[in-house]
The first five atom37 places (N, CA, C, CB, O) and aatype in JSON, in Angstrom:
{
  "aatype": [15, 3, 10, 14, 0, 1, 7, 15, 17, 19, 19, 6, 10, 1, 11, 1, 19, 16, 0, 15, 16, 1, 0, 1, 0, 13, 1, 10, 10, 0, 16, 1, 15, 7, 14, 14, 15, 12, 7, 1, 1, 16, 19, 1, 10, 1, 12, 14, 14, 1, 12, 0, 0, 7, 16, 18, 5, 19, 1, 19, 12, 12, 15, 15, 0, 1, 7, 10, 7, 16, 16, 0, 1, 16, 9, 19, 19, 14],
  "atom_mask": [
    [1, 1, 1, 1, 1],
    [1, 1, 1, 1, 1],
    [1, 1, 1, 1, 1],
    [1, 1, 1, 1, 1],
    [1, 1, 1, 1, 1],
    [1, 1, 1, 1, 1],
    [1, 1, 1, 0, 1],
    [1, 1, 1, 1, 1],
    [1, 1, 1, 1, 1],
    [1, 1, 1, 1, 1],
    [1, 1, 1, 1, 1],
    [1, 1, 1, 1, 1],
    [1, 1, 1, 1, 1],
    [1, 1, 1, 1, 1],
    [1, 1, 1, 1, 1],
    [1, 1, 1, 1, 1],
    [1, 1, 1, 1, 1],
    [1, 1, 1, 1, 1],
    [1, 1, 1, 1, 1],
    [1, 1, 1, 1, 1],
    [1, 1, 1, 1, 1],
    [1, 1, 1, 1, 1],
    [1, 1, 1, 1, 1],
    [1, 1, 1, 1, 1],
    [1, 1, 1, 1, 1],
    [1, 1, 1, 1, 1],
    [1, 1, 1, 1, 1],
    [1, 1, 1, 1, 1],
    [1, 1, 1, 1, 1],
    [1, 1, 1, 1, 1],
    [1, 1, 1, 1, 1],
    [1, 1, 1, 1, 1],
    [1, 1, 1, 1, 1],
    [1, 1, 1, 0, 1],
    [1, 1, 1, 1, 1],
    [1, 1, 1, 1, 1],
    [1, 1, 1, 1, 1],
    [1, 1, 1, 1, 1],
    [1, 1, 1, 0, 1],
    [1, 1, 1, 1, 1],
    [1, 1, 1, 1, 1],
    [1, 1, 1, 1, 1],
    [1, 1, 1, 1, 1],
    [1, 1, 1, 1, 1],
    [1, 1, 1, 1, 1],
    [1, 1, 1, 1, 1],
    [1, 1, 1, 1, 1],
    [1, 1, 1, 1, 1],
    [1, 1, 1, 1, 1],
    [1, 1, 1, 1, 1],
    [1, 1, 1, 1, 1],
    [1, 1, 1, 1, 1],
    [1, 1, 1, 1, 1],
    [1, 1, 1, 0, 1],
    [1, 1, 1, 1, 1],
    [1, 1, 1, 1, 1],
    [1, 1, 1, 1, 1],
    [1, 1, 1, 1, 1],
    [1, 1, 1, 1, 1],
    [1, 1, 1, 1, 1],
    [1, 1, 1, 1, 1],
    [1, 1, 1, 1, 1],
    [1, 1, 1, 1, 1],
    [1, 1, 1, 1, 1],
    [1, 1, 1, 1, 1],
    [1, 1, 1, 1, 1],
    [1, 1, 1, 0, 1],
    [1, 1, 1, 1, 1],
    [1, 1, 1, 0, 1],
    [1, 1, 1, 1, 1],
    [1, 1, 1, 1, 1],
    [1, 1, 1, 1, 1],
    [1, 1, 1, 1, 1],
    [1, 1, 1, 1, 1],
    [1, 1, 1, 1, 1],
    [1, 1, 1, 1, 1],
    [1, 1, 1, 1, 1],
    [1, 1, 1, 1, 1]
  ],
  "atom_positions": [
    [[13.84, -3.96, 0.47], [14.25, -4.4, 1.9], [13.3, -5.27, 2.52], [14.43, -3.26, 2.82], [12.15, -5.36, 2.11]],
    [[13.8, -6.01, 3.65], [12.85, -7.16, 4.26], [11.73, -6.5, 5.07], [13.7, -8.21, 5.28], [11.97, -5.64, 5.92]],
    [[10.62, -6.88, 4.82], [9.37, -6.39, 5.8], [9.45, -6.93, 6.94], [7.99, -6.69, 5.38], [9.71, -8.13, 6.95]],
    [[9.28, -6.38, 7.97], [9.35, -7.06, 9.43], [8.34, -8.03, 9.76], [9.25, -6.06, 10.53], [8.55, -8.99, 10.51]],
    [[7.13, -7.76, 9.14], [5.86, -8.45, 9.53], [4.99, -8.66, 8.34], [5.09, -7.65, 10.59], [5.29, -8.11, 7.28]],
    [[3.97, -9.39, 8.43], [2.98, -9.41, 7.33], [2.11, -8.23, 7.34], [2.14, -10.63, 7.39], [1.41, -7.91, 8.3]],
    [[2.19, -7.57, 6.18], [1.4, -6.31, 6.13], [1.03, -5.88, 4.89], [0.0, 0.0, 0.0], [1.65, -6.31, 3.91]],
    [[0.0, -4.98, 4.73], [-0.4, -4.5, 3.45], [0.53, -3.26, 3.03], [-1.93, -4.11, 3.49], [1.15, -2.73, 3.95]],
    [[0.68, -2.76, 1.74], [1.5, -1.8, 1.57], [0.96, -0.88, 0.31], [2.86, -2.42, 1.41], [0.19, -1.28, -0.57]],
    [[1.48, 0.31, 0.41], [1.07, 1.23, -0.66], [2.27, 2.21, -1.07], [-0.2, 2.06, -0.15], [2.8, 3.01, -0.3]],
    [[2.61, 2.02, -2.4], [3.67, 2.91, -2.91], [3.1, 3.97, -3.83], [4.75, 2.1, -3.65], [2.34, 3.64, -4.74]],
    [[3.47, 5.25, -3.63], [3.18, 6.52, -4.44], [4.19, 7.11, -4.89], [2.53, 7.48, -3.82], [5.19, 7.22, -4.18]],
    [[4.15, 7.65, -6.25], [5.11, 8.7, -6.75], [4.32, 10.16, -6.87], [5.73, 8.22, -8.27], [3.25, 10.31, -7.45]],
    [[5.0, 11.07, -6.27], [4.33, 12.41, -6.22], [5.14, 13.31, -6.71], [3.91, 12.85, -4.93], [6.33, 13.0, -6.77]],
    [[4.77, 14.5, -7.14], [5.38, 15.58, -7.61], [5.26, 16.95, -6.89], [4.98, 15.67, -8.83], [4.15, 17.4, -6.64]],
    [[6.34, 17.57, -6.57], [6.12, 18.85, -5.61], [5.47, 19.78, -6.55], [7.56, 19.54, -4.93], [5.85, 19.89, -7.71]],
    [[4.51, 20.45, -6.04], [3.85, 21.79, -6.64], [3.78, 22.73, -5.67], [2.42, 21.63, -7.21], [3.84, 22.4, -4.49]],
    [[3.65, 23.95, -6.03], [3.39, 25.16, -5.23], [1.98, 25.34, -5.17], [4.04, 26.4, -5.78], [1.34, 25.63, -6.18]],
    [[1.45, 25.2, -4.06], [-0.04, 25.43, -3.86], [-0.28, 27.01, -3.73], [-0.6, 24.63, -2.48], [-1.13, 27.58, -4.41]],
    [[0.48, 27.63, -2.87], [0.34, 29.01, -2.78], [1.88, 29.44, -2.65], [-0.65, 29.47, -1.53], [2.83, 28.66, -2.74]],
    [[1.96, 30.91, -2.41], [3.26, 31.58, -2.13], [4.12, 30.83, -1.28], [3.07, 32.88, -1.53], [5.3, 30.61, -1.56]],
    [[3.45, 30.36, -0.06], [4.2, 29.76, 1.01], [4.24, 28.25, 1.1], [3.69, 30.24, 2.2], [5.21, 27.6, 1.49]],
    [[3.03, 27.76, 0.68], [2.95, 26.39, 0.96], [3.44, 25.57, -0.27], [1.54, 26.03, 1.36], [3.31, 26.04, -1.4]],
    [[3.92, 24.53, -0.07], [4.4, 23.33, -0.96], [3.71, 22.11, -0.74], [5.84, 23.01, -0.75], [3.51, 21.64, 0.38]],
    [[3.31, 21.56, -1.85], [2.33, 20.25, -1.6], [2.92, 19.3, -2.65], [0.51, 20.53, -1.88], [3.62, 19.73, -3.56]],
    [[2.63, 17.98, -2.49], [2.83, 17.14, -3.57], [1.61, 16.67, -4.27], [3.55, 16.06, -3.15], [0.57, 16.58, -3.62]],
    [[1.62, 16.35, -5.64], [0.53, 15.9, -6.31], [0.7, 14.4, -6.72], [0.3, 16.77, -7.48], [1.76, 14.01, -7.2]],
    [[-0.25, 13.66, -6.53], [-0.05, 12.16, -6.73], [-0.11, 12.02, -8.3], [-1.26, 11.2, -5.94], [-0.97, 12.53, -9.01]],
    [[0.89, 11.29, -8.7], [1.11, 10.95, -10.05], [0.73, 9.38, -10.33], [2.62, 11.27, -10.38], [0.04, 9.09, -11.31]],
    [[1.14, 8.55, -9.55], [1.03, 7.13, -9.62], [1.07, 6.42, -8.26], [2.09, 6.63, -10.47], [1.86, 6.67, -7.35]],
    [[0.14, 5.54, -8.26], [0.19, 4.82, -6.87], [-0.05, 3.22, -7.16], [-1.07, 5.46, -5.8], [-0.64, 2.81, -8.16]],
    [[0.5, 2.39, -6.13], [0.38, 0.9, -6.31], [0.12, 0.28, -4.69], [1.92, 0.26, -7.1], [0.78, 0.62, -3.71]],
    [[-0.72, -0.47, -4.69], [-1.02, -0.95, -3.37], [-1.17, -2.57, -3.55], [-2.39, -0.2, -2.77], [-1.4, -3.09, -4.64]],
    [[-1.03, -3.23, -2.44], [-0.94, -4.78, -2.58], [-1.61, -5.33, -1.04], [0.0, 0.0, 0.0], [-1.79, -4.62, -0.05]],
    [[-1.89, -6.64, -1.17], [-2.49, -7.37, -0.07], [-1.35, -7.65, 0.99], [-3.19, -8.73, -0.59], [-0.19, -7.35, 0.68]],
    [[-1.6, -8.15, 2.08], [-0.59, -8.52, 2.85], [0.53, -9.42, 2.41], [-1.11, -9.0, 3.82], [0.15, -10.45, 1.86]],
    [[1.67, -9.27, 2.53], [2.78, -10.06, 2.15], [3.96, -9.82, 3.02], [3.13, -9.83, 0.77], [4.04, -8.83, 3.75]],
    [[4.84, -10.72, 2.92], [5.97, -10.72, 3.94], [7.26, -11.09, 3.23], [5.69, -11.77, 5.15], [7.22, -11.99, 2.4]],
    [[8.46, -10.42, 3.5], [9.61, -10.61, 2.96], [9.97, -9.47, 1.99], [0.0, 0.0, 0.0], [9.6, -8.3, 2.11]],
    [[10.8, -10.01, 0.97], [11.15, -8.93, -0.11], [10.21, -8.66, -0.95], [12.21, -9.23, -0.92], [9.42, -9.55, -1.25]],
    [[10.08, -7.28, -1.54], [8.97, -7.04, -2.47], [9.62, -6.19, -3.44], [7.65, -6.39, -1.84], [10.44, -5.37, -3.04]],
    [[9.31, -6.3, -4.82], [9.75, -5.31, -5.71], [8.41, -4.83, -6.41], [10.88, -5.88, -6.74], [7.56, -5.59, -6.88]],
    [[8.35, -3.39, -6.4], [7.09, -2.88, -6.95], [7.3, -2.01, -8.09], [6.33, -2.15, -5.96], [8.08, -1.07, -7.92]],
    [[6.82, -2.14, -9.06], [6.95, -1.4, -10.33], [5.75, -0.39, -10.45], [6.97, -2.43, -11.56], [4.59, -0.81, -10.41]],
    [[6.04, 0.92, -10.61], [5.05, 1.97, -10.69], [5.1, 2.3, -12.33], [5.45, 3.32, -9.62], [6.13, 2.12, -12.98]],
    [[3.98, 2.77, -12.87], [3.81, 3.16, -14.09], [4.18, 4.72, -14.18], [2.41, 2.82, -14.5], [3.5, 5.62, -13.68]],
    [[5.2, 4.87, -14.78], [5.82, 6.33, -14.74], [5.2, 7.16, -16.12], [7.71, 6.22, -14.82], [5.0, 6.69, -17.24]],
    [[4.97, 8.47, -15.66], [4.47, 9.26, -16.73], [5.32, 8.97, -17.92], [4.45, 10.73, -16.39], [6.44, 8.49, -17.72]],
    [[4.87, 9.24, -19.27], [5.76, 9.02, -20.3], [6.87, 9.95, -20.45], [5.09, 8.98, -21.43], [7.9, 9.63, -21.04]],
    [[6.66, 11.13, -19.93], [7.8, 12.18, -20.03], [7.82, 12.89, -18.67], [7.57, 13.28, -21.28], [6.88, 13.66, -18.43]],
    [[8.71, 12.73, -17.82], [8.75, 13.35, -16.5], [9.3, 14.66, -16.73], [9.57, 12.57, -15.46], [10.41, 14.73, -17.25]],
    [[8.62, 15.8, -16.39], [9.17, 17.23, -16.49], [10.11, 17.42, -15.31], [7.98, 18.38, -16.45], [10.04, 16.7, -14.32]],
    [[10.95, 18.34, -15.43], [12.07, 18.63, -14.64], [11.29, 19.21, -13.26], [13.16, 19.74, -15.44], [10.34, 19.98, -13.35]],
    [[11.81, 18.72, -12.0], [11.0, 19.13, -10.81], [11.45, 18.17, -9.79], [0.0, 0.0, 0.0], [12.27, 17.31, -10.08]],
    [[10.91, 18.28, -8.54], [11.09, 17.52, -7.48], [10.05, 16.49, -7.29], [11.19, 18.31, -6.4], [8.85, 16.77, -7.32]],
    [[10.58, 15.14, -7.07], [9.54, 14.2, -7.05], [9.75, 13.4, -5.76], [9.54, 13.32, -8.35], [10.86, 13.44, -5.22]],
    [[8.73, 12.67, -5.22], [8.9, 11.9, -4.02], [8.23, 10.64, -4.18], [8.41, 12.6, -2.82], [7.07, 10.54, -4.59]],
    [[9.07, 9.56, -3.81], [8.69, 8.19, -3.84], [8.23, 7.79, -2.36], [9.9, 7.28, -4.39], [9.17, 7.64, -1.58]],
    [[6.94, 7.59, -1.86], [6.59, 7.26, -0.6], [6.15, 5.85, -0.55], [5.59, 8.15, -0.11], [5.39, 5.34, -1.37]],
    [[6.7, 5.22, 0.49], [6.19, 3.69, 0.85], [5.59, 3.67, 2.09], [7.34, 2.59, 0.91], [6.15, 4.24, 3.03]],
    [[4.27, 2.98, 2.28], [3.55, 3.16, 3.53], [3.17, 1.6, 3.73], [2.18, 4.3, 3.43], [2.71, 0.91, 2.83]],
    [[3.41, 1.17, 4.95], [3.01, -0.26, 5.36], [2.16, -0.34, 6.62], [4.27, -1.13, 5.6], [2.36, 0.29, 7.67]],
    [[1.27, -1.15, 6.38], [0.48, -1.32, 7.66], [0.42, -2.78, 7.98], [-1.0, -0.71, 7.56], [0.15, -3.65, 7.15]],
    [[0.71, -3.01, 9.36], [0.78, -4.47, 9.8], [0.26, -4.51, 11.26], [2.34, -5.09, 9.7], [-0.16, -3.5, 11.84]],
    [[0.31, -5.75, 11.82], [-0.06, -5.79, 13.17], [0.8, -5.01, 14.15], [-0.1, -7.12, 13.55], [0.34, -4.63, 15.22]],
    [[2.18, -4.74, 13.74], [3.05, -3.97, 14.56], [2.77, -2.52, 14.4], [4.47, -4.27, 14.25], [3.36, -1.78, 15.19]],
    [[1.89, -1.91, 13.43], [1.57, -0.7, 13.26], [1.78, -0.23, 11.86], [0.0, 0.0, 0.0], [1.73, -1.04, 10.93]],
    [[2.03, 1.14, 11.66], [2.08, 1.85, 10.44], [3.6, 2.37, 10.38], [0.95, 3.06, 10.41], [4.23, 2.89, 11.3]],
    [[4.03, 2.09, 9.06], [5.43, 2.48, 8.88], [5.53, 3.3, 7.52], [0.0, 0.0, 0.0], [5.0, 2.84, 6.52]],
    [[6.11, 4.34, 7.48], [6.21, 5.35, 6.38], [7.68, 5.65, 6.15], [5.42, 6.69, 6.73], [8.46, 5.82, 7.08]],
    [[8.06, 5.71, 4.79], [9.38, 6.07, 4.31], [9.25, 6.84, 3.15], [10.23, 4.93, 4.04], [8.31, 6.49, 2.44]],
    [[9.93, 7.82, 2.74], [10.09, 8.62, 1.56], [11.52, 8.91, 1.04], [9.44, 9.84, 1.82], [12.49, 9.01, 1.78]],
    [[11.56, 9.03, -0.13], [12.75, 9.31, -0.86], [12.52, 10.58, -1.75], [13.18, 8.07, -1.7], [11.5, 10.62, -2.44]],
    [[13.33, 11.51, -1.77], [13.08, 12.73, -2.91], [14.12, 12.45, -4.0], [13.34, 14.42, -2.28], [15.27, 12.07, -3.78]],
    [[13.58, 12.67, -5.2], [14.43, 12.65, -6.4], [14.15, 14.02, -7.12], [14.08, 11.34, -7.37], [13.04, 14.54, -7.12]],
    [[15.28, 14.59, -7.74], [15.25, 15.83, -8.36], [15.67, 15.33, -9.9], [16.3, 16.98, -7.59], [16.7, 14.77, -10.25]],
    [[14.54, 15.72, -10.68], [14.78, 15.61, -12.26], [15.42, 17.12, -12.72], [13.15, 15.26, -13.16], [14.87, 18.18, -12.42]],
    [[16.56, 17.03, -13.42], [16.92, 18.4, -13.8], [16.31, 18.68, -15.16], [18.47, 18.61, -13.82], [16.47, 19.78, -15.68]]
  ]
}
């Protein structure tokens, strides 16, 4: 997607884990960040050689003069 302003960015791949009987958390598997940029951006993350079944989340964070933006997408690997 198009970035609305010049800003730095971070992309994370995280796996959902059970921290306790009630709490669910995500464990960071891969991350990639970059300097301020503007416009379209394609980011490639190094994936684990074999992804186990489970719930994963790809999270994108961008920081610019307009503020901080975050979005996430959940992926289920059967």
